[in-house]
Coordinates of C-alpha atoms and ligand atoms in Angstrom, one line a residue:
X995 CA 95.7 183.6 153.8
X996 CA 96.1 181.6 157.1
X997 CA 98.1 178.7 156.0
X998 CA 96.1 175.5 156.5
X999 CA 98.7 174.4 159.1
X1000 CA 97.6 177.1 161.3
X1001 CA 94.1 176.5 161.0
X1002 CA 95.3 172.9 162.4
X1003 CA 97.4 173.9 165.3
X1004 CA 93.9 176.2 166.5
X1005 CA 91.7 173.0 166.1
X1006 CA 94.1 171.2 168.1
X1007 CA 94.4 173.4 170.5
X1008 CA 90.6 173.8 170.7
X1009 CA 90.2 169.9 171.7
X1010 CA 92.8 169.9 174.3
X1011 CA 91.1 172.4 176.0
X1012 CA 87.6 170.1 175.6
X1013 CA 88.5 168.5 178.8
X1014 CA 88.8 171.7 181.2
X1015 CA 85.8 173.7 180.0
X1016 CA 83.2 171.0 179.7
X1017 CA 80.0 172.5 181.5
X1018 CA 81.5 176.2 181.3
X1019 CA 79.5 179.3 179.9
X1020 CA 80.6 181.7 177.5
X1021 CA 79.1 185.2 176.4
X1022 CA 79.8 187.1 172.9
X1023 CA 78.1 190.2 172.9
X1024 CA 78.5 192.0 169.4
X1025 CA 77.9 195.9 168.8
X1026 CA 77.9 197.2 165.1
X1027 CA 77.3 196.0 161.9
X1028 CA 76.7 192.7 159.8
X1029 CA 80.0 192.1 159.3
X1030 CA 80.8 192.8 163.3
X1031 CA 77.4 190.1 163.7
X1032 CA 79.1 187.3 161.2
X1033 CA 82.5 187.9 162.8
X1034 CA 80.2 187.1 166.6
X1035 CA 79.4 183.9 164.7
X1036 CA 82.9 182.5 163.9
X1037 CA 83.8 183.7 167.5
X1038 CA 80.5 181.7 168.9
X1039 CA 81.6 179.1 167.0
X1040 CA 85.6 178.5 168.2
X1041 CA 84.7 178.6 171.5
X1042 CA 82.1 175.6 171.0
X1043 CA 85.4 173.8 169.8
X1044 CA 86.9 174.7 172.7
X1045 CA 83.8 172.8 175.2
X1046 CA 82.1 176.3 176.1
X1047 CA 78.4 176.1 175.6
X1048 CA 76.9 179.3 174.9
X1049 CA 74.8 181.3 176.9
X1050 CA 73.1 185.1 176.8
X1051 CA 73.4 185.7 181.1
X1052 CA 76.1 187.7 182.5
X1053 CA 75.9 186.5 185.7
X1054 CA 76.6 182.6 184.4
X1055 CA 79.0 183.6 182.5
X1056 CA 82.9 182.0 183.1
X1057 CA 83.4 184.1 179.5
X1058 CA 82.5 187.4 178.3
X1059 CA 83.6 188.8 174.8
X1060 CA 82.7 192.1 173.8
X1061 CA 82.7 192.7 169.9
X1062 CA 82.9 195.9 169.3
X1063 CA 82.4 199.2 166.6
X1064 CA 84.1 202.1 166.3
X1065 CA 82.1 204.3 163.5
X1066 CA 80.6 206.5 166.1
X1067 CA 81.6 208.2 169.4
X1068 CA 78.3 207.0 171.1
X1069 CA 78.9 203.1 170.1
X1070 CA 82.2 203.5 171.3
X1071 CA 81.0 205.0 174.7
X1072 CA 78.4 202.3 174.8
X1073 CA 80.7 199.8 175.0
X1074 CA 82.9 201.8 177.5
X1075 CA 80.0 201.5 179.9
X1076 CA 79.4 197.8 179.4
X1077 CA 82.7 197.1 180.0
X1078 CA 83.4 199.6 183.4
X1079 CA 79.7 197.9 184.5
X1080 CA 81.8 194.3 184.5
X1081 CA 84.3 195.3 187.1
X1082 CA 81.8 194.3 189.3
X1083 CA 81.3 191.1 188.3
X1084 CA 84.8 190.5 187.7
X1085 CA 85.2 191.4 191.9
X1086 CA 82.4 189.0 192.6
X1087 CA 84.4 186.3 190.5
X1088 CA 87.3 186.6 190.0
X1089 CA 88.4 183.4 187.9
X1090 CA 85.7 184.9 185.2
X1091 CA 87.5 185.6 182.2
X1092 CA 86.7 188.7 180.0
X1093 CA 87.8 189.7 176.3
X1094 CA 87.3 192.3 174.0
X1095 CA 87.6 192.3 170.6
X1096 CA 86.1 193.9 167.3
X1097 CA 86.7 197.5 165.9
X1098 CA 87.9 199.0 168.9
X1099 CA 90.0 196.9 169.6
X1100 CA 92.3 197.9 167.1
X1101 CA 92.6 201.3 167.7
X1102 CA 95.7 202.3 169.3
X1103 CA 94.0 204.6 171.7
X1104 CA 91.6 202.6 173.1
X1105 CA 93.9 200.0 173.7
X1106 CA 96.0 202.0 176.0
X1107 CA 93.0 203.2 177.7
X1108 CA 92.2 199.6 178.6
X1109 CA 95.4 199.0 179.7
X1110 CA 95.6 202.0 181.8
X1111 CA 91.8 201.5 183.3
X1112 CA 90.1 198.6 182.7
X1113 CA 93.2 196.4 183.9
X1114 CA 90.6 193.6 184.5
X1115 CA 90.2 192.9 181.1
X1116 CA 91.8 189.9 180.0
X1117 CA 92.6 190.1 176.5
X1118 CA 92.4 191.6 173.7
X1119 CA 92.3 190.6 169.9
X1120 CA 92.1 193.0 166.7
X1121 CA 89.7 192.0 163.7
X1122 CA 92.1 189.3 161.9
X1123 CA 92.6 187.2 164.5
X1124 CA 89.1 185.0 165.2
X1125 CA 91.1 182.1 163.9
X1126 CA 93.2 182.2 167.1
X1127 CA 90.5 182.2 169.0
X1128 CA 91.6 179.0 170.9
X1129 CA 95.0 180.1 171.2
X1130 CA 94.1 183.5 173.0
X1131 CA 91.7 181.3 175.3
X1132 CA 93.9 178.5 176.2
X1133 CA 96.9 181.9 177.3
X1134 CA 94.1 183.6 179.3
X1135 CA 93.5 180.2 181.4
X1136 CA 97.4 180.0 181.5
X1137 CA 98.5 183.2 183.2
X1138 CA 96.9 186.1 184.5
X1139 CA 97.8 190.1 183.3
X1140 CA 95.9 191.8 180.4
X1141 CA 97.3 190.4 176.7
X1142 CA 96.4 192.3 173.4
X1143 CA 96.6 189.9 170.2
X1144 CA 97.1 192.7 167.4
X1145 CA 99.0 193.0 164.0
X1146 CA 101.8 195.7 164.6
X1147 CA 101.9 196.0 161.2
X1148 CA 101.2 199.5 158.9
X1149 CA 97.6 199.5 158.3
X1150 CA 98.6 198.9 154.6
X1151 CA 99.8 195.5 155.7
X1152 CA 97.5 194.2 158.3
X1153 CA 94.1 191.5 157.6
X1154 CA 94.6 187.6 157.1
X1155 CA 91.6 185.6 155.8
X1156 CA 91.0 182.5 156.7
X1157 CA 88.4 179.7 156.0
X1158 CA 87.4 176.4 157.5
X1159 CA 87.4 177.4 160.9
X1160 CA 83.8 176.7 162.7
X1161 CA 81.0 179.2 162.4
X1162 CA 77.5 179.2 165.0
X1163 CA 75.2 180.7 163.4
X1164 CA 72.7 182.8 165.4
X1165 CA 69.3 182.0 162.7
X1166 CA 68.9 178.9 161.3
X1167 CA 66.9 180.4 158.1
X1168 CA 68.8 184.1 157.9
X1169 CA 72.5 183.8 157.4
X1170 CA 75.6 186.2 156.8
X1171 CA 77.8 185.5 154.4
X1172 CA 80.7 187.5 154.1
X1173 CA 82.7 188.0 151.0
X1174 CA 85.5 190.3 151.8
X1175 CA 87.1 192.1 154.7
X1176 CA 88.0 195.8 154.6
X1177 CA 87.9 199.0 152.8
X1178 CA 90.3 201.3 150.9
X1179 CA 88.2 203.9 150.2
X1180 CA 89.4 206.1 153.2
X1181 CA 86.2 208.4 152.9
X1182 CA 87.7 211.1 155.3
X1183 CA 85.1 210.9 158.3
X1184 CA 85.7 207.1 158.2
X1185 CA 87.1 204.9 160.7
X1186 CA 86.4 201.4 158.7
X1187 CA 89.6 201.4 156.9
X1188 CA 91.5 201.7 159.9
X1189 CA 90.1 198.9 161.9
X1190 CA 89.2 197.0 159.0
X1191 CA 92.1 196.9 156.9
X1192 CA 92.7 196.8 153.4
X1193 CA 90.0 195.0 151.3
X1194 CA 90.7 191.6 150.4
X1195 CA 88.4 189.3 149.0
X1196 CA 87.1 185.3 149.8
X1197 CA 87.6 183.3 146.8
X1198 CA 84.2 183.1 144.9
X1199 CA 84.5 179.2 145.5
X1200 CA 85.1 179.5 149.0
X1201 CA 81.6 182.0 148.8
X1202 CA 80.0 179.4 146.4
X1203 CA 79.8 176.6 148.8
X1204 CA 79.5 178.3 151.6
X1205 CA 76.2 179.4 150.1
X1206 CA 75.4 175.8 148.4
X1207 CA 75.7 174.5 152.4
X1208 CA 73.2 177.3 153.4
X1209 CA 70.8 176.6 150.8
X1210 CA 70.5 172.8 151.4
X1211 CA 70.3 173.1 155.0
X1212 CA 67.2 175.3 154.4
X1213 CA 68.4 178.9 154.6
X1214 CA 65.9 181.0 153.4
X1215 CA 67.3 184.4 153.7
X1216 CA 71.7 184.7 152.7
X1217 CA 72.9 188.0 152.9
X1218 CA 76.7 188.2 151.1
X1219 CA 78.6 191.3 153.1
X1220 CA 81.4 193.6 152.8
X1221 CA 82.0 197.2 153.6
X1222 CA 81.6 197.7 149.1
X1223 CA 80.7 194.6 147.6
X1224 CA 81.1 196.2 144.0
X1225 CA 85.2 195.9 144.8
X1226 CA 84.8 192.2 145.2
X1227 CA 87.5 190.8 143.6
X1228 CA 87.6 187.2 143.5
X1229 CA 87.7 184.5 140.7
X1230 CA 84.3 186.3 139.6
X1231 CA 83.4 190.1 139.7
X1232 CA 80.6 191.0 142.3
X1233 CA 77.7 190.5 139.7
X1234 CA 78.8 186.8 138.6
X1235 CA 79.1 186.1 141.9
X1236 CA 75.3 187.4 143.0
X1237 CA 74.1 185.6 139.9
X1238 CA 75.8 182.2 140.4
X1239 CA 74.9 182.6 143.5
X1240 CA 70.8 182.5 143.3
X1241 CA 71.1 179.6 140.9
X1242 CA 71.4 176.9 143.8
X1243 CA 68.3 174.7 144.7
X1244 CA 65.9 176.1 147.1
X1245 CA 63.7 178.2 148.0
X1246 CA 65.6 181.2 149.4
X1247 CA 66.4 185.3 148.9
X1248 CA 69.6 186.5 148.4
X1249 CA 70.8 189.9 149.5
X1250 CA 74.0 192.1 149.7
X1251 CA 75.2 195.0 151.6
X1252 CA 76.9 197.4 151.1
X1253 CA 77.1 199.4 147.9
X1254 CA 79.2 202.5 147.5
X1255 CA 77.6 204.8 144.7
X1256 CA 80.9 205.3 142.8
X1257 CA 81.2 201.5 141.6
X1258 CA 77.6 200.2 142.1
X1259 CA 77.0 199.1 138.2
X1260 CA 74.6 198.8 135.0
X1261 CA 75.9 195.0 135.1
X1262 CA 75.1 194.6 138.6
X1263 CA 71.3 195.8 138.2
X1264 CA 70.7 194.1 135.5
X1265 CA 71.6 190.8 137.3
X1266 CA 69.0 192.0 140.1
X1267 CA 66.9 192.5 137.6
X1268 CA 66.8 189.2 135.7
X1269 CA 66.8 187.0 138.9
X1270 CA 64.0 187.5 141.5
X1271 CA 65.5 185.5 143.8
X1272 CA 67.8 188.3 144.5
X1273 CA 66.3 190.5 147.3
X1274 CA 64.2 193.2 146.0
X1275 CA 66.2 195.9 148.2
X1276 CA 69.1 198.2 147.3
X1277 CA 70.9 200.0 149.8
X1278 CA 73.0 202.9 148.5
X1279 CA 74.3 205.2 151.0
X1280 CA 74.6 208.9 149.6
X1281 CA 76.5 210.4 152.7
X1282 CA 75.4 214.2 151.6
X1283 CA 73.2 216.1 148.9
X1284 CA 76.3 218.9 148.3
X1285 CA 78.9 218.0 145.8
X1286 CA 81.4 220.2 148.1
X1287 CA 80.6 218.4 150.9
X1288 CA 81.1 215.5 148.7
X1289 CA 84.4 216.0 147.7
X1290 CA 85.5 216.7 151.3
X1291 CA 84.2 213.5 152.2
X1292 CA 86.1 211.4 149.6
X1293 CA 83.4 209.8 148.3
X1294 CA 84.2 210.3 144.5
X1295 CA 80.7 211.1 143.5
X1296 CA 78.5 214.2 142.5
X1297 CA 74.9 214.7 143.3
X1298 CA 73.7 214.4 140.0
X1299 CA 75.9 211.4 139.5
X1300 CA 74.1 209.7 142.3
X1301 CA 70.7 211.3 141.9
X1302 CA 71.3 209.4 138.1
X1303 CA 71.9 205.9 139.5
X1304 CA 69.1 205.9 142.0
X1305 CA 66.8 207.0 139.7
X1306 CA 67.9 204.2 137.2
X1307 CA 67.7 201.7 140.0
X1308 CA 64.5 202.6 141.1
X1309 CA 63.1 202.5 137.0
X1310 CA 65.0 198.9 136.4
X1311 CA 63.5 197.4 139.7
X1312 CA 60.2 199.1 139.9
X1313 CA 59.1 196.5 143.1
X1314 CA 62.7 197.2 144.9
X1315 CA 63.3 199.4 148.2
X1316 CA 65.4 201.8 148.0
X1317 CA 67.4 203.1 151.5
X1318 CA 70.5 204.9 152.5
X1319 CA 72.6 206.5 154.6
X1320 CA 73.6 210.7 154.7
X1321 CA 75.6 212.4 157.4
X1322 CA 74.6 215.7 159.3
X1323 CA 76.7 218.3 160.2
X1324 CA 79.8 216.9 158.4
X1325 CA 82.7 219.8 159.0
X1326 CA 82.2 222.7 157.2
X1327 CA 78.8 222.1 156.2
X1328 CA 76.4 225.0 155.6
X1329 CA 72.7 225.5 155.9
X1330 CA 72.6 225.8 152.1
X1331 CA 74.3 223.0 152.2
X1332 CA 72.1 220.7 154.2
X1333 CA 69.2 221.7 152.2
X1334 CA 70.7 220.3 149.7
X1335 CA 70.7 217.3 151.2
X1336 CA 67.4 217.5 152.3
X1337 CA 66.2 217.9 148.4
X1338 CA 67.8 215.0 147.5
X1339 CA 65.9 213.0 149.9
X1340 CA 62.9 214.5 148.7
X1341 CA 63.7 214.2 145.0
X1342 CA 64.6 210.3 145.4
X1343 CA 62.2 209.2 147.8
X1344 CA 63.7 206.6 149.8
X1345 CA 61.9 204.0 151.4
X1346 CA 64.2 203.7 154.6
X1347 CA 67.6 206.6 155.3
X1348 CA 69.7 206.4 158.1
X1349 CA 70.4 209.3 159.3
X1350 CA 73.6 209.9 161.6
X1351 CA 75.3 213.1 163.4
X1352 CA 78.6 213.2 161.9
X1353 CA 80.9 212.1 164.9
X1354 CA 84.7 212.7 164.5
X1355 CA 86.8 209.8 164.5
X1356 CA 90.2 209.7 165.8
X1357 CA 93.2 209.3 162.7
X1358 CA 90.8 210.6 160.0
X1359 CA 91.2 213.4 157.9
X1360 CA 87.3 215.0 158.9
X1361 CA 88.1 214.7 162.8
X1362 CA 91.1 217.2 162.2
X1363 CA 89.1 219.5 160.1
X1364 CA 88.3 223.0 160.7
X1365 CA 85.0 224.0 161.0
X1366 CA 83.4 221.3 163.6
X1367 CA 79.2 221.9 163.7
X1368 CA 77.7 221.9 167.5
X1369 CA 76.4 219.1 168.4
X1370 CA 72.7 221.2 169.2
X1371 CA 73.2 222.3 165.3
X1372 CA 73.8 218.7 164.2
X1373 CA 70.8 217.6 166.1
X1374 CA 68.1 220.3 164.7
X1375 CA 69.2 219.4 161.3
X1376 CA 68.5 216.1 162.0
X1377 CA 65.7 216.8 163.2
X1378 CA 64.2 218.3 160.6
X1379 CA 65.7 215.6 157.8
X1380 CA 64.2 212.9 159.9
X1381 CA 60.5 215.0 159.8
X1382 CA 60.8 214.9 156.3
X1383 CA 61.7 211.4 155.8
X1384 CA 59.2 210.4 157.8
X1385 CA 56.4 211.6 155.6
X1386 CA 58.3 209.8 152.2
X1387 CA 58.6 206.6 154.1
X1388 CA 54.9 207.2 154.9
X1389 CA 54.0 207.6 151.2
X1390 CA 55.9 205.0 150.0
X1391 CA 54.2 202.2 151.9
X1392 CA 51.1 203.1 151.5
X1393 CA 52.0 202.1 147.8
X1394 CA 51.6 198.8 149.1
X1395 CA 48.2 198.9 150.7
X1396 CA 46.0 196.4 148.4
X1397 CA 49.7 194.6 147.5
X1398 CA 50.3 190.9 148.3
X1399 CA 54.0 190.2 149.7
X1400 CA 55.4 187.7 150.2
X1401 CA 57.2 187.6 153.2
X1402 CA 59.7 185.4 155.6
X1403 CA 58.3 185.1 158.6
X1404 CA 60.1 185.6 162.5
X1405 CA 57.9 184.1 164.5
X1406 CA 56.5 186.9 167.0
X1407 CA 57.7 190.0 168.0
X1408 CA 58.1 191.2 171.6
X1409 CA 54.3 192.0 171.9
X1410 CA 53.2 188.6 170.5
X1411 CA 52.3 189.9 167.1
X1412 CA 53.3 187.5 164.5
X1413 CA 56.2 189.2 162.0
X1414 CA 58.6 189.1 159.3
X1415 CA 60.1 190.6 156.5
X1416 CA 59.3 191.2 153.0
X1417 CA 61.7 191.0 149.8
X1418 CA 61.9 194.5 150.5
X1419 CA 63.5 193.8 153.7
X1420 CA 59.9 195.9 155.1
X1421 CA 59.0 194.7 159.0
X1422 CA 55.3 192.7 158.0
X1423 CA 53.2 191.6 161.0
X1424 CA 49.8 189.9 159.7
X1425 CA 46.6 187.9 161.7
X1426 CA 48.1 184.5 162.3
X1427 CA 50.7 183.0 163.6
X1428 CA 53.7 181.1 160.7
X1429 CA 56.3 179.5 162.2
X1430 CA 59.6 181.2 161.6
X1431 CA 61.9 180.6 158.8
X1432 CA 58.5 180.1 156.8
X1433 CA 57.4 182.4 153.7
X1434 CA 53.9 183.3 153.4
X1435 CA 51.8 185.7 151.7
X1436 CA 50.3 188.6 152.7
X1437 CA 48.0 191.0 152.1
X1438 CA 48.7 194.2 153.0
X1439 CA 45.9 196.4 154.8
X1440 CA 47.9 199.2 156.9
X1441 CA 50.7 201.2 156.1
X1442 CA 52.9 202.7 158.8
X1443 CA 55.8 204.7 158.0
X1444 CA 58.3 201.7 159.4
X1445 CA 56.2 198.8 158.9
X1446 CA 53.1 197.0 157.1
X1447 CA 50.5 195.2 158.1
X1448 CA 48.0 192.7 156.4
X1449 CA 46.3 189.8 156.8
X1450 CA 47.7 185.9 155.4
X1451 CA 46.0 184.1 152.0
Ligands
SAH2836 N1 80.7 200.5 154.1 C1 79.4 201.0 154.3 C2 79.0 201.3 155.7 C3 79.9 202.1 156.6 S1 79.5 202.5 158.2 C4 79.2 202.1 153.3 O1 80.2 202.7 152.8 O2 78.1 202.4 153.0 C5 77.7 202.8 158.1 C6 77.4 204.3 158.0 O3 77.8 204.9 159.2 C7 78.0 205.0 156.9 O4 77.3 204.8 155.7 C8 77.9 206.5 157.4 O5 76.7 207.0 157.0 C9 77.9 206.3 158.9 N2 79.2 206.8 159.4 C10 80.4 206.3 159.2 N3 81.4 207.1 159.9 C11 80.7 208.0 160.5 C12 81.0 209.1 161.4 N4 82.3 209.4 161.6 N5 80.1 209.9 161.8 C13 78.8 209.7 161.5 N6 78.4 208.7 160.8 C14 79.3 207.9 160.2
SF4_2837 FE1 83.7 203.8 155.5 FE2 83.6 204.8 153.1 FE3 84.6 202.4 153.4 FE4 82.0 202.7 153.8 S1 83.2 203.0 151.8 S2 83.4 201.6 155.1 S3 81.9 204.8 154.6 S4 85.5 204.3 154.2
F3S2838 FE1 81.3 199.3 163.5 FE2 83.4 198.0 162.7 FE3 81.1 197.6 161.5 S1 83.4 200.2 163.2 S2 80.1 199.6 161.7 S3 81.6 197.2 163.6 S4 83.1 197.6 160.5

C-alpha cells in the first residue's frame, strides 16, 4: 500500500505546479479494457490537480498520454501507429509533452523499442504508478530526454495500491469501480499477469464508500472490476461484497466484470439472484469448447464443467444475459477441435461472445508453442463461429419482442436516435428522446441481433 505520506508529497507536488500550467491542455487517450478506462480516470484526475484542464484535440494539446493494452498484437500495433503519427506534432511543437503509459508500458520489449525509436516520447510509467502522476509531470517540465517510471522488481513483487488520490470520471451516471489489480492465473496465451501484476485486492471498505459516494451523487449504473472478481480477497469475499454493495440508497444497477469459470460460485448466483439491483448480465468467458485445448491454456476447467455452470446460471437467472469470450486458433488446435467449440456455443446459447484470433504474446508459455495456426486459418474459423453466433444472438432477442425493459438511457447515438442500455447490458434505442443518466421503460418491438428496439410507456 502507498504509504499515506506519499500520497501527500504527490498532492503537494500537484499544487506547486498549479501556478505554471494554468490554462494548459492535456490529452489521455486510453486503449483496452475497463480496468485500462478506470485507470484513464485517476490519470484524468491528477493532472486536474496539477492545473491541466482537459481536452479531447490533439492539436491543443501541451499533454498527451497514451494508455495502453497489450492482450493482442493488433492493439499493440494500434497504439504503435498513434504514437509514430505524433512525431509530427511533436516537430511542429516542440515544448508539447508526450507520455505513455498502461500495459505496454511495462513490457520490457516495448520499452526499448521506444527508447530506440520513438526518442520523442517523454516518459514513461508502468501500471502501479498513477499515484505519481505529478511527480513524473513536474520531471518532464524539469529536464528534457525520455524517462521510464517502472518497478524493476520480479513480476512476483511488483503492484502498489493506493487510494485517495483524485479520480475524473468520464460519465456522471456509469462509473468504474475497481476492486482489485492483477491476475495470477497465468492462462498460458495471457499477457495480463505480466503487465498487471499479482492480484491484490482494495479493502472492501475502501470499495464500500467508494460506492456509497457514487450512489448519493446519483450514479445509476457502478460496475466493480478486476481481471477475476471471484479472487477478491478483502475484508469480505466477492459475494458479500456485491451484496453489501446494492444495499445503498438509490436508484441504481450494479454490475461486475470479469468472472473466470473455475471460481465463479453457487454463493455468488444466489446473491444475483436475490437482489435485482444487481445487473441482470453474467459474463463468463469459456476461452475454448476442447478440454485439451483447455488444459493447454491453463484455465483449470473442462467442458462439461463449464457447460454445467452456464447452464445453472442461465436456470437461476432466467431474465440474465449471458456472454463470453473463446479464442480461435489457439496453438495446436484442430478442426475437431474448433467444432467443439463451435457446439458449445450452440449448446449454451449466448446472448453476446467475443470472439478473438489467438495472438501470441511475448513471455507466455502459448507464444513459444509448437504448432502456431495461419493467420488465413484463424480467420475462416472465425468466420464461421461468428456466422453461427450471429443467428443465436438473433434468436435470443427476439425473446424480447413484446418484453418491457427497463433501460438507462445515453442520450443519442451518433445518428440522433435516442439509446441506452438494458439490465442486460442490451444497446435499446426507442421513439423519444430521455435525457441521459435517466431509466425508462420500454417496449420492445424489433429485435436485431446486436440491439433492440421499442417504443417508451
Ligand atoms: N480477465 C478477463 C479478461 C482478460 S482479456 C478474463 O479472464 O476473462 C479479455 C479477453 O481477451 C480474454 O477473455 C481472451 O478471450 C482474450 N485474449 C487474451 N489474450 C489473448 C491472446 N493472446 N490472443 C487472443 N485473445 C486473447
Ligand atoms: Fe488473462 Fe486468464 Fe488472468 Fe483473464 S484470468 S486476465 S485471461 S490470465
Ligand atoms: Fe489490455 Fe491491459 Fe486490459 S493488456 S485488456 S488494457 S489489462
Amino acid at each position: 500500500m502507498v504509504s499515506q505520506q506519499e500520497i501527500e508529497r504527490q498532492a503537494a507536488i500537484a499544487c506547486s505546479l498549479r501556478e505554471t500550467l494554468a490554462g494548459k491542455k492535456a490529452l489521455v487517450r486510453t486503449f483496452g479494457c475497463q480496468q485500462n478506462e478506470a485507470d484513464g480516470e485517476r490519470i484524468a484526475g491528477a493532472l486536474l490537480s496539477c492545473g491541466y484542464t482537459l481536452t479531447e484535440t490533439l492539436s491543443e494539446a501541451d499533454l498527451v498520454i497514451l494508455n495502453t493494452c497489450a492482450v493482442r498484437e493488433h492493439a499493440e500495433q494500434r497504439v504503435l501507429g498513434v504514437i509514430g503519427s505524433m512525431k509530427k506534432e511533436k516537430e511542429r511543437r516542440p515544448s508539447m509533452l508526450i507520455g505513455m503509459c498502461g500495459c505496454m508500458a511495462q513490457e520490457a520489449h516495448r520499452r526499448q523499442q521506444l527508447k530506440a525509436s520513438y526518442p520523442f516520447v517523454d516518459f514513461l510509467f508502468g501500471t502501479d504508478m498513477h499515484h505519481r502522476v505529478p511527480e513524473i509531470v513536474a520531471n518532464a517540465l524539469g529536464s528534457r530526454g525520455q524517462k521510464h517510471y517502472v518497478s524493476d522488481l520480479p513480476h512476483d513483487e511488483f503492484g502498489e495500491l493506493s487510494e485517495g488520490t483524485p479520480v475524473q470520471r468520464s460519465s456522471s451516471y456509469r462509473a468504474l469501480v475497481t476492486i482489485m489489480y492483477g491476475c495470477n492465473n497465468f492462462c498460458s496465451y495471457c499477457i495480463v499477469p505480466y503487465v498487471r501484476g499479482r492480484e491484490r485486492s482494495r479493502s472492501s471498505d475502501a470499495v464500500l464508500q467508494e460506492v456509497r459516494e457514487l450512489t448519493e451523487s446519483g450514479y445509476r449504473d457502478i460496475m466493480l472490476l478486476g481481471q477475476n472478481v471471484n479472487s477478491y480477497r478483502g475484508e469480505l469475499s466477492f459475494p458479500q461484497l456485491l451484496e453489501r454493495a446494492a444495499q445503498m440508497d438509490g436508484d441504481y444497477w450494479l454490475r461486475f466484470m470479469t468472472s473466470h469459470p473455475k471460481d465463479a460460485s453457487e454463493e455468488l448466483i444466489s446473491v444475483m439472484a436475490g437482489n435485482d439491483r444487481i445487473a441482470r448480465h453474467f459474463h463468463l468467458p469459456f476461452q475454448s469448447g476442447n478440454d485439451r485445448i483447455l488444459h493447454r491454456m491453463n484455465r483449470r476447467y473442462t467442458r462439461e464443467q463449464y457447460i454445467e455452470k452456464a447452464l445453472k446460471i442461465k436456470a437461476a437467472l432466467p431474465d440474465a444475459a449471458l456472454t463470453s469470450d473463446v479464442i480461435v486458433g489457439f496453438p495446436t488446435e484442430t478442426e475437431a477441435e474448433f467444432l467443439e467449440t463451435v457446439e458449445l456455443v450452440k449448446q449454451v446459447e449466448f446472448d453476446m461472445l467475443f470472439t478473438f484470433l489467438y495472438s501470441p504474446r511475448t513471455g507466455t508459455k502459448a507464444a513459444e508453442m509448437e504448432g502456431q495456426i495461419p493467420h488465413e486459418e484463424q480467420v475462416r474459423r472465425f468466420t464461421y463461429l461468428s456466422d453461427v453466433q450471429n443467428e443465436i444472438a438473433q434468436k435470443r432477442n427476439d425473446a424480447y419482442l413484446g418484453k418491457t425493459l427497463r433501460v438507462l438511457s445515453d442520450g443519442e447515438d451518433a445518428s440522433g436516435t435516442p439509446v441506452g442500455r438494458s439490465t442486460q447490458n442490451k444497446i435499446v434505442t426507442f421513439d423519444r428522446p430521455v435525457p441521459a443518466g435517466q431509466f425508462c421503460e420500454v417496449k420492445i418491438d424489433t429485435a436485431k441481433q446486436y440491439a433492440l428496439a421499442g417504443t417508451i410507456i
